[in-house]
Amino acid sequence: MFHHTVLMNLRDADAPFVAGTEAFAARVRAELPYVRDYHFGRNVASRAAQFGWVVIATFDDARDHERYQVSPVHQQMKAFMAPHIAEVVACDVELPARGSPR
Amino acid sequence: MFHHTVLMNLRDADAPFVAGTEAFAARVRAELPYVRDYHFGRNVASRAAQFGWVVIATFDDARDHERYQVSPVHQQMKAFMAPHIAEVVACDVELPARGSPR
């Protein structure tokens, strides 16, 4: 399983912006059958620092993650969000199947 | 599913330290039956910034995550890693089941 996590420091994350971003996340889930899970929401960690929002996505492998990166719906979502993104840190990890050697 | 991600900027992450941390991760997987998945390794994202290492853990819910936080094996792992941790950002998110309302 490939885990893709994007921690974001958002500016002016008002209700219309949050609703618009959630609508894009729903489109990603509905339109990209190779996306295993996809979620936009609050980072509730006590050590979140300035990164109060997150996108978490899981894929079967790195290739499906690359397909998502270049998909039209993700490109549109990025353009919609861009004016509100003050800072981003990403985390990509390929997790071995449980029980396999690491 | 509760996703717990810890992005780390590590100092002096030499081979013995990495092997020791991986051994703790293996103990977490072996000893805590409520941990759904648990992985320590490199953050391969191009936008990783200074956070080159990560722990990714998944649990059924927030309560199991709290059990893990206070477990002896995790406390020992934290003490082992502490001298090497220059900076940490955490991300905690409760993901709705796929297909449920968000």
Short mmCIF file of C-alpha atoms in Angstrom, two decimals:
data_model
loop_
_atom_site.label_atom_id
_atom_site.label_comp_id
_atom_site.label_asym_id
_atom_site.label_seq_id
_atom_site.Cartn_x
_atom_site.Cartn_y
_atom_site.Cartn_z
CA MET A 1 0.00 0.00 0.00
CA PHE A 2 1.30 3.45 -0.93
CA HIS A 3 0.47 6.20 1.58
CA HIS A 4 0.42 9.80 0.35
CA THR A 5 -0.09 12.47 3.02
CA VAL A 6 -0.05 16.23 2.41
CA LEU A 7 0.10 18.47 5.46
CA MET A 8 -1.04 22.01 4.74
CA ASN A 9 -0.94 25.40 6.37
CA LEU A 10 -4.02 27.06 4.84
CA ARG A 11 -4.87 30.75 4.78
CA ASP A 12 -8.48 31.99 4.64
CA ALA A 13 -9.89 28.47 4.94
CA ASP A 14 -13.45 29.73 5.19
CA ALA A 15 -16.58 27.60 4.81
CA PRO A 16 -16.94 28.02 1.01
CA PHE A 17 -13.30 27.04 0.48
CA VAL A 18 -13.61 23.99 2.75
CA ALA A 19 -16.85 22.92 1.05
CA GLY A 20 -15.28 23.37 -2.38
CA THR A 21 -12.24 21.32 -1.41
CA GLU A 22 -14.44 18.59 0.09
CA ALA A 23 -16.38 18.51 -3.19
CA PHE A 24 -13.14 17.92 -5.08
CA ALA A 25 -12.19 15.15 -2.63
CA ALA A 26 -15.58 13.51 -3.26
CA ARG A 27 -14.93 13.74 -7.02
CA VAL A 28 -11.51 12.08 -6.58
CA ARG A 29 -13.17 9.21 -4.67
CA ALA A 30 -15.96 8.89 -7.24
CA GLU A 31 -13.98 9.33 -10.46
CA LEU A 32 -10.66 7.58 -9.83
CA PRO A 33 -11.38 3.88 -9.22
CA TYR A 34 -7.74 3.12 -8.34
CA VAL A 35 -7.82 5.49 -5.34
CA ARG A 36 -8.21 3.21 -2.31
CA ASP A 37 -9.08 6.02 0.12
CA TYR A 38 -9.00 9.79 -0.05
CA HIS A 39 -9.78 12.34 2.62
CA PHE A 40 -9.44 16.07 3.14
CA GLY A 41 -9.92 17.43 6.63
CA ARG A 42 -8.47 18.73 9.88
CA ASN A 43 -5.23 17.48 11.36
CA VAL A 44 -6.21 16.91 15.00
CA ALA A 45 -2.71 16.03 16.29
CA SER A 46 -1.46 17.99 19.29
CA ARG A 47 1.92 18.28 17.52
CA ALA A 48 0.41 19.50 14.23
CA ALA A 49 2.42 22.77 14.37
CA GLN A 50 1.12 25.11 11.65
CA PHE A 51 -0.21 22.20 9.55
CA GLY A 52 -3.87 22.23 10.52
CA TRP A 53 -5.22 20.56 7.37
CA VAL A 54 -4.39 17.37 5.54
CA VAL A 55 -5.08 15.27 2.50
CA ILE A 56 -4.58 11.55 3.10
CA ALA A 57 -4.64 9.18 0.14
CA THR A 58 -3.87 5.50 -0.20
CA PHE A 59 -3.09 3.59 -3.38
CA ASP A 60 -2.11 0.02 -4.20
CA ASP A 61 1.30 1.22 -5.38
CA ALA A 62 3.42 4.18 -6.45
CA ARG A 63 2.25 3.95 -10.06
CA ASP A 64 -1.37 4.57 -9.08
CA HIS A 65 -0.21 7.55 -7.01
CA GLU A 66 1.47 8.97 -10.12
CA ARG A 67 -1.72 8.46 -12.16
CA TYR A 68 -3.61 10.45 -9.52
CA GLN A 69 -1.04 13.26 -9.52
CA VAL A 70 -1.58 13.94 -13.24
CA SER A 71 -5.35 13.29 -13.30
CA PRO A 72 -7.53 16.20 -14.47
CA VAL A 73 -9.60 16.22 -11.26
CA HIS A 74 -6.47 16.51 -9.11
CA GLN A 75 -5.04 19.23 -11.33
CA GLN A 76 -8.32 21.18 -10.99
CA MET A 77 -8.33 20.62 -7.23
CA LYS A 78 -4.75 21.93 -6.94
CA ALA A 79 -5.63 25.06 -8.94
CA PHE A 80 -8.67 25.66 -6.72
CA MET A 81 -6.64 25.27 -3.51
CA ALA A 82 -3.43 27.04 -4.56
CA PRO A 83 -4.36 30.60 -3.46
CA HIS A 84 -5.07 29.27 0.05
CA ILE A 85 -1.92 27.19 0.55
CA ALA A 86 0.68 28.98 2.63
CA GLU A 87 2.91 25.95 3.22
CA VAL A 88 2.96 22.26 2.33
CA VAL A 89 4.90 19.24 3.54
CA ALA A 90 4.29 15.92 1.84
CA CYS A 91 4.92 12.36 2.99
CA ASP A 92 5.07 9.42 0.59
CA VAL A 93 5.74 5.92 1.85
CA GLU A 94 5.37 2.48 0.33
CA LEU A 95 4.25 0.20 3.15
CA PRO A 96 5.17 -3.49 2.91
CA ALA A 97 2.28 -5.87 3.30
CA ARG A 98 1.74 -6.77 6.95
CA GLY A 99 3.87 -9.76 7.85
CA SER A 100 6.31 -9.36 4.97
CA PRO A 101 10.02 -8.68 5.59
CA ARG A 102 11.02 -5.04 6.07
CA MET B 1 -9.74 4.04 10.49
CA PHE B 2 -7.49 6.34 12.51
CA HIS B 3 -4.30 7.43 10.71
CA HIS B 4 -1.33 8.56 12.83
CA THR B 5 1.65 9.93 10.90
CA VAL B 6 4.81 11.38 12.47
CA LEU B 7 7.19 13.24 10.19
CA MET B 8 10.67 13.53 11.61
CA ASN B 9 13.83 15.47 10.98
CA LEU B 10 16.46 13.08 12.37
CA ARG B 11 20.07 13.84 13.25
CA ASP B 12 22.80 11.20 13.10
CA ALA B 13 20.44 8.59 11.68
CA ASP B 14 23.23 6.08 11.19
CA ALA B 15 22.78 2.37 10.50
CA PRO B 16 22.70 1.24 14.16
CA PHE B 17 20.07 3.85 14.99
CA VAL B 18 17.93 2.91 11.98
CA ALA B 19 18.23 -0.81 12.79
CA GLY B 20 17.35 -0.15 16.43
CA THR B 21 14.29 1.88 15.46
CA GLU B 22 13.18 -0.77 12.98
CA ALA B 23 13.49 -3.36 15.74
CA PHE B 24 11.16 -1.27 17.93
CA ALA B 25 8.70 -0.96 15.02
CA ALA B 26 8.76 -4.76 14.64
CA ARG B 27 8.05 -5.10 18.37
CA VAL B 28 5.09 -2.69 18.08
CA ARG B 29 3.67 -4.82 15.24
CA ALA B 30 4.28 -8.06 17.14
CA GLU B 31 3.23 -7.02 20.65
CA LEU B 32 0.25 -4.67 20.13
CA PRO B 33 -2.53 -6.68 18.46
CA TYR B 34 -4.74 -3.60 18.01
CA VAL B 35 -2.17 -1.89 15.77
CA ARG B 36 -3.48 -2.37 12.22
CA ASP B 37 -0.25 -1.34 10.52
CA TYR B 38 2.98 0.27 11.69
CA HIS B 39 5.99 1.35 9.70
CA PHE B 40 9.17 3.33 10.23
CA GLY B 41 11.13 4.40 7.16
CA ARG B 42 12.11 7.06 4.67
CA ASN B 43 9.75 9.75 3.45
CA VAL B 44 10.29 9.62 -0.31
CA ALA B 45 8.10 12.63 -1.21
CA SER B 46 9.72 15.33 -3.34
CA ARG B 47 8.11 17.91 -1.04
CA ALA B 48 9.34 16.25 2.17
CA ALA B 49 11.27 19.40 3.20
CA GLN B 50 13.47 18.53 6.21
CA PHE B 51 11.22 15.62 7.23
CA GLY B 52 13.10 12.69 5.71
CA TRP B 53 11.79 10.00 8.06
CA VAL B 54 8.33 8.90 9.09
CA VAL B 55 6.33 6.62 11.33
CA ILE B 56 2.96 5.66 9.86
CA ALA B 57 0.45 3.85 12.02
CA THR B 58 -3.17 2.89 11.52
CA PHE B 59 -5.71 1.94 14.16
CA ASP B 60 -9.40 1.09 14.17
CA ASP B 61 -10.14 4.24 16.16
CA ALA B 62 -8.72 7.05 18.29
CA ARG B 63 -8.96 4.99 21.47
CA ASP B 64 -6.58 2.35 20.13
CA HIS B 65 -4.19 5.14 19.13
CA GLU B 66 -4.25 6.39 22.72
CA ARG B 67 -3.54 2.86 24.01
CA TYR B 68 -0.50 2.75 21.73
CA GLN B 69 0.75 6.15 22.88
CA VAL B 70 1.00 4.98 26.50
CA SER B 71 2.17 1.42 25.80
CA PRO B 72 5.54 0.43 27.31
CA VAL B 73 7.03 -0.52 23.93
CA HIS B 74 6.18 2.89 22.46
CA GLN B 75 7.52 4.68 25.52
CA GLN B 76 10.79 2.73 25.19
CA MET B 77 10.93 3.49 21.45
CA LYS B 78 10.45 7.21 22.09
CA ALA B 79 13.25 7.23 24.67
CA PHE B 80 15.56 5.41 22.23
CA MET B 81 14.80 7.86 19.40
CA ALA B 82 14.66 11.11 21.39
CA PRO B 83 18.37 12.08 21.13
CA HIS B 84 18.11 11.83 17.32
CA ILE B 85 14.91 13.83 16.81
CA ALA B 86 15.60 17.40 15.74
CA GLU B 87 12.02 18.22 14.73
CA VAL B 88 8.64 16.50 14.61
CA VAL B 89 5.30 17.22 12.97
CA ALA B 90 2.41 14.87 13.62
CA CYS B 91 -0.78 14.24 11.69
CA ASP B 92 -3.79 12.52 13.24
CA VAL B 93 -6.95 11.97 11.22
CA GLU B 94 -10.03 9.82 11.71
CA LEU B 95 -11.03 8.65 8.24
CA PRO B 96 -14.70 7.86 7.66
CA ALA B 97 -15.38 4.44 6.19
CA ARG B 98 -15.33 4.59 2.40
CA GLY B 99 -18.78 5.40 1.09
CA SER B 100 -20.03 6.93 4.33
CA PRO B 101 -21.07 10.61 4.53
CA ARG B 102 -18.28 13.14 5.19
#
